[in-house]
mmCIF file with all atom_site columns, C-alpha atoms and ligand atoms in Angstrom:
data_model
loop_
_atom_site.group_PDB
_atom_site.id
_atom_site.type_symbol
_atom_site.label_atom_id
_atom_site.label_alt_id
_atom_site.label_comp_id
_atom_site.label_asym_id
_atom_site.label_entity_id
_atom_site.label_seq_id
_atom_site.pdbx_PDB_ins_code
_atom_site.Cartn_x
_atom_site.Cartn_y
_atom_site.Cartn_z
_atom_site.occupancy
_atom_site.B_iso_or_equiv
_atom_site.pdbx_formal_charge
_atom_site.auth_seq_id
_atom_site.auth_comp_id
_atom_site.auth_asym_id
_atom_site.auth_atom_id
_atom_site.pdbx_PDB_model_num
ATOM   1   C  CA  . MET A 1 1   ? 1.361   -21.739 -9.374  1.00 56.00 ? 103  MET A CA  1
ATOM   2   C  CA  . SER A 1 2   ? 2.398   -24.374 -11.884 1.00 53.00 ? 104  SER A CA  1
ATOM   3   C  CA  . ASP A 1 3   ? -0.907  -24.126 -13.722 1.00 91.00 ? 105  ASP A CA  1
ATOM   4   C  CA  . VAL A 1 4   ? -0.418  -20.503 -14.772 1.00 97.00 ? 106  VAL A CA  1
ATOM   5   C  CA  . TYR A 1 5   ? -1.684  -19.794 -18.261 1.00 97.00 ? 107  TYR A CA  1
ATOM   6   C  CA  . VAL A 1 6   ? -0.005  -17.223 -20.520 1.00 97.00 ? 108  VAL A CA  1
ATOM   7   C  CA  . PRO A 1 7   ? -2.313  -15.712 -23.169 1.00 97.00 ? 109  PRO A CA  1
ATOM   8   C  CA  . PRO A 1 8   ? -0.720  -16.332 -26.595 1.00 95.00 ? 110  PRO A CA  1
ATOM   9   C  CA  . GLY A 1 9   ? -1.397  -12.722 -27.625 1.00 94.00 ? 111  GLY A CA  1
ATOM   10  C  CA  . GLY A 1 10  ? 1.165   -11.481 -25.094 1.00 95.00 ? 112  GLY A CA  1
ATOM   11  C  CA  . PRO A 1 11  ? 1.050   -8.065  -23.416 1.00 96.00 ? 113  PRO A CA  1
ATOM   12  C  CA  . PRO A 1 12  ? -1.296  -5.426  -24.881 1.00 95.00 ? 114  PRO A CA  1
ATOM   13  C  CA  . GLN A 1 13  ? 0.307   -3.447  -27.710 1.00 93.00 ? 115  GLN A CA  1
ATOM   14  C  CA  . ASP A 1 14  ? -2.140  -0.600  -28.045 1.00 90.00 ? 116  ASP A CA  1
ATOM   15  C  CA  . GLY A 1 15  ? -1.115  1.771   -25.234 1.00 95.00 ? 117  GLY A CA  1
ATOM   16  C  CA  . PRO A 1 16  ? -3.245  3.600   -22.695 1.00 97.00 ? 118  PRO A CA  1
ATOM   17  C  CA  . PRO A 1 17  ? -6.741  4.970   -23.354 1.00 98.00 ? 119  PRO A CA  1
ATOM   18  C  CA  . ASP A 1 18  ? -7.227  8.537   -24.681 1.00 98.00 ? 120  ASP A CA  1
ATOM   19  C  CA  . PRO A 1 19  ? -6.047  11.103  -22.073 1.00 98.00 ? 121  PRO A CA  1
ATOM   20  C  CA  . ARG A 1 20  ? -8.905  13.417  -23.052 1.00 98.00 ? 122  ARG A CA  1
ATOM   21  C  CA  . ILE A 1 21  ? -11.165 11.023  -21.137 1.00 98.00 ? 123  ILE A CA  1
ATOM   22  C  CA  . LEU A 1 22  ? -9.729  12.290  -17.859 1.00 98.00 ? 124  LEU A CA  1
ATOM   23  C  CA  . GLN A 1 23  ? -10.185 15.889  -18.943 1.00 98.00 ? 125  GLN A CA  1
ATOM   24  C  CA  . VAL A 1 24  ? -13.849 15.272  -19.743 1.00 98.00 ? 126  VAL A CA  1
ATOM   25  C  CA  . VAL A 1 25  ? -14.786 12.927  -16.897 1.00 98.00 ? 127  VAL A CA  1
ATOM   26  C  CA  . GLY A 1 26  ? -12.488 14.277  -14.169 1.00 98.00 ? 128  GLY A CA  1
ATOM   27  C  CA  . GLU A 1 27  ? -10.868 12.398  -11.297 1.00 98.00 ? 129  GLU A CA  1
ATOM   28  C  CA  . GLU A 1 28  ? -14.159 12.265  -9.441  1.00 98.00 ? 130  GLU A CA  1
ATOM   29  C  CA  . GLY A 1 29  ? -15.834 10.724  -12.487 1.00 98.00 ? 131  GLY A CA  1
ATOM   30  C  CA  . ILE A 1 30  ? -13.180 8.001   -12.723 1.00 98.00 ? 132  ILE A CA  1
ATOM   31  C  CA  . ARG A 1 31  ? -13.553 7.289   -8.983  1.00 98.00 ? 133  ARG A CA  1
ATOM   32  C  CA  . LYS A 1 32  ? -17.322 7.042   -9.412  1.00 98.00 ? 134  LYS A CA  1
ATOM   33  C  CA  . LEU A 1 33  ? -16.900 4.715   -12.421 1.00 98.00 ? 135  LEU A CA  1
ATOM   34  C  CA  . LEU A 1 34  ? -14.694 2.289   -10.491 1.00 98.00 ? 136  LEU A CA  1
ATOM   35  C  CA  . SER A 1 35  ? -16.985 2.494   -7.497  1.00 98.00 ? 137  SER A CA  1
ATOM   36  C  CA  . LEU A 1 36  ? -19.918 1.445   -9.710  1.00 98.00 ? 138  LEU A CA  1
ATOM   37  C  CA  . HIS A 1 37  ? -17.843 -1.337  -11.306 1.00 98.00 ? 139  HIS A CA  1
ATOM   38  C  CA  . TYR A 1 38  ? -16.948 -2.820  -7.925  1.00 98.00 ? 140  TYR A CA  1
ATOM   39  C  CA  . LYS A 1 39  ? -20.552 -2.482  -6.704  1.00 98.00 ? 141  LYS A CA  1
ATOM   40  C  CA  . ASN A 1 40  ? -21.604 -4.512  -9.748  1.00 98.00 ? 142  ASN A CA  1
ATOM   41  C  CA  . LEU A 1 41  ? -18.918 -7.132  -8.958  1.00 98.00 ? 143  LEU A CA  1
ATOM   42  C  CA  . GLU A 1 42  ? -20.522 -7.581  -5.500  1.00 97.00 ? 144  GLU A CA  1
ATOM   43  C  CA  . GLU A 1 43  ? -23.435 -9.411  -7.138  1.00 94.00 ? 145  GLU A CA  1
ATOM   44  C  CA  . THR A 1 44  ? -21.410 -11.823 -9.292  1.00 98.00 ? 146  THR A CA  1
ATOM   45  C  CA  . SER A 1 45  ? -19.943 -15.324 -9.200  1.00 98.00 ? 147  SER A CA  1
ATOM   46  C  CA  . ILE A 1 46  ? -16.423 -13.822 -8.920  1.00 98.00 ? 148  ILE A CA  1
ATOM   47  C  CA  . ARG A 1 47  ? -17.163 -11.662 -5.866  1.00 98.00 ? 149  ARG A CA  1
ATOM   48  C  CA  . ASP A 1 48  ? -15.183 -13.914 -3.502  1.00 97.00 ? 150  ASP A CA  1
ATOM   49  C  CA  . MET A 1 49  ? -11.963 -13.242 -5.398  1.00 96.00 ? 151  MET A CA  1
ATOM   50  C  CA  . PHE A 1 50  ? -12.030 -9.708  -4.046  1.00 97.00 ? 152  PHE A CA  1
ATOM   51  C  CA  . ALA A 1 51  ? -11.365 -8.420  -0.552  1.00 93.00 ? 153  ALA A CA  1
ATOM   52  C  CA  . LYS A 1 52  ? -14.281 -7.697  1.768   1.00 96.00 ? 154  LYS A CA  1
ATOM   53  C  CA  . ASP A 1 53  ? -13.843 -3.955  1.487   1.00 97.00 ? 155  ASP A CA  1
ATOM   54  C  CA  . MET A 1 54  ? -14.829 -3.390  -2.140  1.00 97.00 ? 156  MET A CA  1
ATOM   55  C  CA  . GLU A 1 55  ? -14.761 0.394   -1.941  1.00 97.00 ? 157  GLU A CA  1
ATOM   56  C  CA  . ASN A 1 56  ? -11.112 0.330   -0.903  1.00 97.00 ? 158  ASN A CA  1
ATOM   57  C  CA  . ALA A 1 57  ? -10.326 -1.997  -3.834  1.00 97.00 ? 159  ALA A CA  1
ATOM   58  C  CA  . ALA A 1 58  ? -12.305 0.300   -6.147  1.00 98.00 ? 160  ALA A CA  1
ATOM   59  C  CA  . GLN A 1 59  ? -10.251 3.310   -5.172  1.00 98.00 ? 161  GLN A CA  1
ATOM   60  C  CA  . ARG A 1 60  ? -6.935  1.464   -5.698  1.00 98.00 ? 162  ARG A CA  1
ATOM   61  C  CA  . ALA A 1 61  ? -8.128  0.619   -9.188  1.00 98.00 ? 163  ALA A CA  1
ATOM   62  C  CA  . ALA A 1 62  ? -9.279  4.234   -9.703  1.00 98.00 ? 164  ALA A CA  1
ATOM   63  C  CA  . ASP A 1 63  ? -5.772  5.407   -8.750  1.00 98.00 ? 165  ASP A CA  1
ATOM   64  C  CA  . PHE A 1 64  ? -4.426  3.186   -11.521 1.00 98.00 ? 166  PHE A CA  1
ATOM   65  C  CA  . PHE A 1 65  ? -6.895  4.430   -14.142 1.00 98.00 ? 167  PHE A CA  1
ATOM   66  C  CA  . ILE A 1 66  ? -6.257  8.107   -13.284 1.00 98.00 ? 168  ILE A CA  1
ATOM   67  C  CA  . GLN A 1 67  ? -2.541  7.403   -13.672 1.00 98.00 ? 169  GLN A CA  1
ATOM   68  C  CA  . ILE A 1 68  ? -2.738  5.690   -17.070 1.00 98.00 ? 170  ILE A CA  1
ATOM   69  C  CA  . LEU A 1 69  ? -5.075  8.430   -18.318 1.00 98.00 ? 171  LEU A CA  1
ATOM   70  C  CA  . GLY A 1 70  ? -2.220  10.880  -17.853 1.00 98.00 ? 172  GLY A CA  1
ATOM   71  C  CA  . GLY A 1 71  ? -3.284  12.204  -14.439 1.00 98.00 ? 173  GLY A CA  1
ATOM   72  C  CA  . THR A 1 72  ? -1.462  12.184  -11.098 1.00 98.00 ? 174  THR A CA  1
ATOM   73  C  CA  . PRO A 1 73  ? 0.439   8.863   -10.705 1.00 98.00 ? 175  PRO A CA  1
ATOM   74  C  CA  . TYR A 1 74  ? -1.395  8.000   -7.475  1.00 98.00 ? 176  TYR A CA  1
ATOM   75  C  CA  . TYR A 1 75  ? -1.092  4.264   -8.048  1.00 98.00 ? 177  TYR A CA  1
ATOM   76  C  CA  . SER A 1 76  ? 2.702   4.187   -8.341  1.00 98.00 ? 178  SER A CA  1
ATOM   77  C  CA  . GLN A 1 77  ? 3.118   6.746   -5.563  1.00 98.00 ? 179  GLN A CA  1
ATOM   78  C  CA  . LYS A 1 78  ? 1.209   4.480   -3.171  1.00 98.00 ? 180  LYS A CA  1
ATOM   79  C  CA  . ASN A 1 79  ? 2.040   0.987   -4.450  1.00 98.00 ? 181  ASN A CA  1
ATOM   80  C  CA  . GLY A 1 80  ? 5.159   1.103   -6.621  1.00 98.00 ? 182  GLY A CA  1
ATOM   81  C  CA  . PRO A 1 81  ? 5.329   -0.097  -10.234 1.00 98.00 ? 183  PRO A CA  1
ATOM   82  C  CA  . PRO A 1 82  ? 1.938   -1.317  -11.550 1.00 97.00 ? 184  PRO A CA  1
ATOM   83  C  CA  . ARG A 1 83  ? 3.098   -4.748  -12.896 1.00 97.00 ? 185  ARG A CA  1
ATOM   84  C  CA  . MET A 1 84  ? -0.569  -5.630  -13.241 1.00 98.00 ? 186  MET A CA  1
ATOM   85  C  CA  . ARG A 1 85  ? -0.243  -9.117  -14.666 1.00 98.00 ? 187  ARG A CA  1
ATOM   86  C  CA  . GLN A 1 86  ? 2.048   -10.077 -11.805 1.00 98.00 ? 188  GLN A CA  1
ATOM   87  C  CA  . ARG A 1 87  ? -0.268  -8.495  -9.207  1.00 98.00 ? 189  ARG A CA  1
ATOM   88  C  CA  . HIS A 1 88  ? -3.209  -10.451 -10.607 1.00 98.00 ? 190  HIS A CA  1
ATOM   89  C  CA  . LEU A 1 89  ? -1.410  -13.846 -10.613 1.00 97.00 ? 191  LEU A CA  1
ATOM   90  C  CA  . PRO A 1 90  ? -2.580  -14.852 -7.102  1.00 96.00 ? 192  PRO A CA  1
ATOM   91  C  CA  . PHE A 1 91  ? -6.178  -14.598 -8.349  1.00 97.00 ? 193  PHE A CA  1
ATOM   92  C  CA  . PRO A 1 92  ? -7.236  -17.379 -10.727 1.00 96.00 ? 194  PRO A CA  1
ATOM   93  C  CA  . ILE A 1 93  ? -8.585  -15.387 -13.687 1.00 98.00 ? 195  ILE A CA  1
ATOM   94  C  CA  . THR A 1 94  ? -10.113 -17.460 -16.489 1.00 98.00 ? 196  THR A CA  1
ATOM   95  C  CA  . GLU A 1 95  ? -11.632 -16.246 -19.758 1.00 98.00 ? 197  GLU A CA  1
ATOM   96  C  CA  . GLU A 1 96  ? -15.022 -16.843 -18.163 1.00 98.00 ? 198  GLU A CA  1
ATOM   97  C  CA  . SER A 1 97  ? -14.314 -14.666 -15.117 1.00 98.00 ? 199  SER A CA  1
ATOM   98  C  CA  . ARG A 1 98  ? -12.841 -11.990 -17.406 1.00 98.00 ? 200  ARG A CA  1
ATOM   99  C  CA  . GLN A 1 99  ? -16.204 -11.822 -19.217 1.00 98.00 ? 201  GLN A CA  1
ATOM   100 C  CA  . VAL A 1 100 ? -18.034 -11.364 -15.901 1.00 98.00 ? 202  VAL A CA  1
ATOM   101 C  CA  . TRP A 1 101 ? -15.578 -8.585  -14.983 1.00 98.00 ? 203  TRP A CA  1
ATOM   102 C  CA  . LEU A 1 102 ? -16.018 -6.864  -18.375 1.00 98.00 ? 204  LEU A CA  1
ATOM   103 C  CA  . ASP A 1 103 ? -19.824 -7.017  -18.113 1.00 98.00 ? 205  ASP A CA  1
ATOM   104 C  CA  . CYS A 1 104 ? -19.623 -5.248  -14.737 1.00 98.00 ? 206  CYS A CA  1
ATOM   105 C  CA  . PHE A 1 105 ? -17.372 -2.557  -16.174 1.00 98.00 ? 207  PHE A CA  1
ATOM   106 C  CA  . ARG A 1 106 ? -19.601 -2.002  -19.215 1.00 98.00 ? 208  ARG A CA  1
ATOM   107 C  CA  . GLN A 1 107 ? -22.664 -1.711  -17.004 1.00 98.00 ? 209  GLN A CA  1
ATOM   108 C  CA  . ALA A 1 108 ? -20.835 0.894   -14.889 1.00 98.00 ? 210  ALA A CA  1
ATOM   109 C  CA  . MET A 1 109 ? -19.990 2.829   -18.070 1.00 98.00 ? 211  MET A CA  1
ATOM   110 C  CA  . LYS A 1 110 ? -23.688 2.880   -18.981 1.00 98.00 ? 212  LYS A CA  1
ATOM   111 C  CA  . ASP A 1 111 ? -24.726 4.030   -15.536 1.00 98.00 ? 213  ASP A CA  1
ATOM   112 C  CA  . LEU A 1 112 ? -22.093 6.773   -15.108 1.00 98.00 ? 214  LEU A CA  1
ATOM   113 C  CA  . PRO A 1 113 ? -22.771 7.615   -18.006 1.00 97.00 ? 215  PRO A CA  1
ATOM   114 C  CA  . PHE A 1 114 ? -19.427 7.479   -19.843 1.00 98.00 ? 216  PHE A CA  1
ATOM   115 C  CA  . PRO A 1 115 ? -19.024 10.052  -22.668 1.00 98.00 ? 217  PRO A CA  1
ATOM   116 C  CA  . GLU A 1 116 ? -20.190 8.440   -25.911 1.00 98.00 ? 218  GLU A CA  1
ATOM   117 C  CA  . GLU A 1 117 ? -17.326 9.772   -28.066 1.00 98.00 ? 219  GLU A CA  1
ATOM   118 C  CA  . TYR A 1 118 ? -14.694 7.920   -26.011 1.00 98.00 ? 220  TYR A CA  1
ATOM   119 C  CA  . ARG A 1 119 ? -16.628 4.758   -25.238 1.00 98.00 ? 221  ARG A CA  1
ATOM   120 C  CA  . GLN A 1 120 ? -15.053 2.681   -28.037 1.00 98.00 ? 222  GLN A CA  1
ATOM   121 C  CA  . ASN A 1 121 ? -11.526 3.811   -27.208 1.00 98.00 ? 223  ASN A CA  1
ATOM   122 C  CA  . PHE A 1 122 ? -11.935 2.961   -23.523 1.00 98.00 ? 224  PHE A CA  1
ATOM   123 C  CA  . ASP A 1 123 ? -13.646 -0.339  -24.264 1.00 98.00 ? 225  ASP A CA  1
ATOM   124 C  CA  . ASP A 1 124 ? -10.816 -1.352  -26.633 1.00 98.00 ? 226  ASP A CA  1
ATOM   125 C  CA  . PHE A 1 125 ? -8.369  -0.726  -23.794 1.00 98.00 ? 227  PHE A CA  1
ATOM   126 C  CA  . LEU A 1 126 ? -10.419 -2.815  -21.350 1.00 98.00 ? 228  LEU A CA  1
ATOM   127 C  CA  . GLU A 1 127 ? -10.654 -5.657  -23.904 1.00 98.00 ? 229  GLU A CA  1
ATOM   128 C  CA  . SER A 1 128 ? -6.952  -5.914  -24.605 1.00 97.00 ? 230  SER A CA  1
ATOM   129 C  CA  . PHE A 1 129 ? -5.666  -5.199  -21.105 1.00 98.00 ? 231  PHE A CA  1
ATOM   130 C  CA  . SER A 1 130 ? -8.073  -7.635  -19.454 1.00 98.00 ? 232  SER A CA  1
ATOM   131 C  CA  . ALA A 1 131 ? -7.095  -10.364 -21.959 1.00 98.00 ? 233  ALA A CA  1
ATOM   132 C  CA  . TRP A 1 132 ? -3.554  -10.078 -20.591 1.00 98.00 ? 234  TRP A CA  1
ATOM   133 C  CA  . MET A 1 133 ? -4.850  -10.543 -16.997 1.00 98.00 ? 235  MET A CA  1
ATOM   134 C  CA  . VAL A 1 134 ? -6.135  -14.054 -17.811 1.00 98.00 ? 236  VAL A CA  1
ATOM   135 C  CA  . ASN A 1 135 ? -3.844  -16.480 -15.996 1.00 98.00 ? 237  ASN A CA  1
ATOM   136 C  CA  . ARG A 1 136 ? -5.714  -19.798 -15.755 1.00 97.00 ? 238  ARG A CA  1
ATOM   137 C  CA  . LYS A 1 137 ? -7.061  -22.072 -18.484 1.00 95.00 ? 239  LYS A CA  1
ATOM   138 C  CA  . SER A 1 138 ? -10.117 -23.066 -16.414 1.00 87.00 ? 240  SER A CA  1
HETATM 139 C  C1  . LIG B 2 .   ? -8.379  -3.780  -17.802 1.00 89.03 ? 1767 LIG B C1  1
HETATM 140 C  C2  . LIG B 2 .   ? -8.128  -4.808  -16.994 1.00 89.03 ? 1767 LIG B C2  1
HETATM 141 C  C3  . LIG B 2 .   ? -7.829  -4.669  -15.527 1.00 89.03 ? 1767 LIG B C3  1
HETATM 142 C  C4  . LIG B 2 .   ? -7.286  -3.622  -14.843 1.00 89.03 ? 1767 LIG B C4  1
HETATM 143 C  C5  . LIG B 2 .   ? -6.796  -2.292  -15.392 1.00 89.03 ? 1767 LIG B C5  1
HETATM 144 C  C6  . LIG B 2 .   ? -7.227  -4.011  -13.451 1.00 89.03 ? 1767 LIG B C6  1
HETATM 145 C  C7  . LIG B 2 .   ? -6.727  -3.231  -12.422 1.00 89.03 ? 1767 LIG B C7  1
HETATM 146 C  C8  . LIG B 2 .   ? -6.569  -3.616  -11.122 1.00 89.03 ? 1767 LIG B C8  1
HETATM 147 C  C9  . LIG B 2 .   ? -5.890  -2.877  -10.103 1.00 89.03 ? 1767 LIG B C9  1
HETATM 148 C  C10 . LIG B 2 .   ? -5.237  -1.517  -10.302 1.00 89.03 ? 1767 LIG B C10 1
HETATM 149 C  C11 . LIG B 2 .   ? -5.920  -3.592  -8.960  1.00 89.03 ? 1767 LIG B C11 1
HETATM 150 C  C12 . LIG B 2 .   ? -5.299  -3.234  -7.608  1.00 89.03 ? 1767 LIG B C12 1
HETATM 151 C  C13 . LIG B 2 .   ? -3.986  -3.996  -7.491  1.00 89.03 ? 1767 LIG B C13 1
HETATM 152 C  C14 . LIG B 2 .   ? -3.335  -3.823  -6.145  1.00 89.03 ? 1767 LIG B C14 1
HETATM 153 O  O1  . LIG B 2 .   ? -2.679  -2.804  -5.927  1.00 89.03 ? 1767 LIG B O1  1
HETATM 154 O  O2  . LIG B 2 .   ? -3.443  -4.698  -5.297  1.00 89.03 ? 1767 LIG B O2  1
HETATM 155 C  C15 . LIG B 2 .   ? -6.645  -4.802  -9.258  1.00 89.03 ? 1767 LIG B C15 1
HETATM 156 C  C16 . LIG B 2 .   ? -6.907  -5.784  -8.345  1.00 89.03 ? 1767 LIG B C16 1
HETATM 157 C  C17 . LIG B 2 .   ? -7.639  -6.905  -8.619  1.00 89.03 ? 1767 LIG B C17 1
HETATM 158 N  N1  . LIG B 2 .   ? -8.165  -7.265  -9.831  1.00 89.03 ? 1767 LIG B N1  1
HETATM 159 FE FE1 . LIG B 2 .   ? -7.953  -6.267  -11.548 1.00 89.03 ? 1767 LIG B FE1 1
HETATM 160 N  N2  . LIG B 2 .   ? -7.758  -5.259  -13.303 1.00 89.03 ? 1767 LIG B N2  1
HETATM 161 C  C18 . LIG B 2 .   ? -8.126  -5.713  -14.549 1.00 89.03 ? 1767 LIG B C18 1
HETATM 162 C  C19 . LIG B 2 .   ? -8.719  -6.905  -14.847 1.00 89.03 ? 1767 LIG B C19 1
HETATM 163 C  C20 . LIG B 2 .   ? -9.144  -7.811  -13.936 1.00 89.03 ? 1767 LIG B C20 1
HETATM 164 C  C21 . LIG B 2 .   ? -9.914  -8.991  -14.234 1.00 89.03 ? 1767 LIG B C21 1
HETATM 165 C  C22 . LIG B 2 .   ? -10.347 -9.409  -15.640 1.00 89.03 ? 1767 LIG B C22 1
HETATM 166 C  C23 . LIG B 2 .   ? -10.136 -9.612  -13.038 1.00 89.03 ? 1767 LIG B C23 1
HETATM 167 C  C24 . LIG B 2 .   ? -10.887 -10.873 -12.729 1.00 89.03 ? 1767 LIG B C24 1
HETATM 168 C  C25 . LIG B 2 .   ? -11.785 -11.396 -13.482 1.00 89.03 ? 1767 LIG B C25 1
HETATM 169 C  C26 . LIG B 2 .   ? -9.497  -8.833  -11.996 1.00 89.03 ? 1767 LIG B C26 1
HETATM 170 C  C27 . LIG B 2 .   ? -9.474  -9.163  -10.659 1.00 89.03 ? 1767 LIG B C27 1
HETATM 171 C  C28 . LIG B 2 .   ? -8.805  -8.454  -9.683  1.00 89.03 ? 1767 LIG B C28 1
HETATM 172 C  C29 . LIG B 2 .   ? -8.713  -8.875  -8.292  1.00 89.03 ? 1767 LIG B C29 1
HETATM 173 C  C30 . LIG B 2 .   ? -9.306  -10.149 -7.719  1.00 89.03 ? 1767 LIG B C30 1
HETATM 174 C  C31 . LIG B 2 .   ? -7.988  -7.900  -7.626  1.00 89.03 ? 1767 LIG B C31 1
HETATM 175 C  C32 . LIG B 2 .   ? -7.650  -7.842  -6.127  1.00 89.03 ? 1767 LIG B C32 1
HETATM 176 C  C33 . LIG B 2 .   ? -8.686  -6.944  -5.503  1.00 89.03 ? 1767 LIG B C33 1
HETATM 177 C  C34 . LIG B 2 .   ? -8.588  -6.818  -4.006  1.00 89.03 ? 1767 LIG B C34 1
HETATM 178 O  O3  . LIG B 2 .   ? -7.621  -6.255  -3.522  1.00 89.03 ? 1767 LIG B O3  1
HETATM 179 O  O4  . LIG B 2 .   ? -9.487  -7.281  -3.353  1.00 89.03 ? 1767 LIG B O4  1
HETATM 180 N  N3  . LIG B 2 .   ? -8.925  -7.741  -12.573 1.00 89.03 ? 1767 LIG B N3  1
HETATM 181 N  N4  . LIG B 2 .   ? -7.025  -4.798  -10.579 1.00 89.03 ? 1767 LIG B N4  1
#
């Protein structure tokens, strides 16, 4: 992996999203949100990066989001420390594929629908965290 790219901004500095989101949306809401996101990814140019079983992948990601929103640490209980940038390194993530990924997430937020008062806060998190997942120049 000699061609790994490190975003000059470094790791995100702004912390997790607002924990009130989990209180309002609930675990089931977060699971539904990630399920919608992964369903949207099915139809994109980056689909082949993901495993065949998208629903399984969606629920691993939901475990992570519930955890960072201050809920039960399902992700670490099942998989150990998150180390997300490292876990994403085997997948060649460019700025272009990040935009496809973000579009799918934002569409899922519309369809859920995600509570309006926390939309900006959650979107800011997705922006900065996903920027740190970029690991290839092109
Ligand atoms: C806010 C940013 C992101 C978060 C919080 C996030 C979270 C996660 C989590 C929790 C997993 C499961 C890791 C595991 O245990 O194996 C995962 C897997 C993955 N993510 Fe992300 N991710 C983000 C951004 C991205 C972006 C931008 C891409 C690509 C454009 C991406 C592509 C993938 C792929 C390909 C996998 C493997 C899925 C599979 O198992 O099939 N992620 N992500």
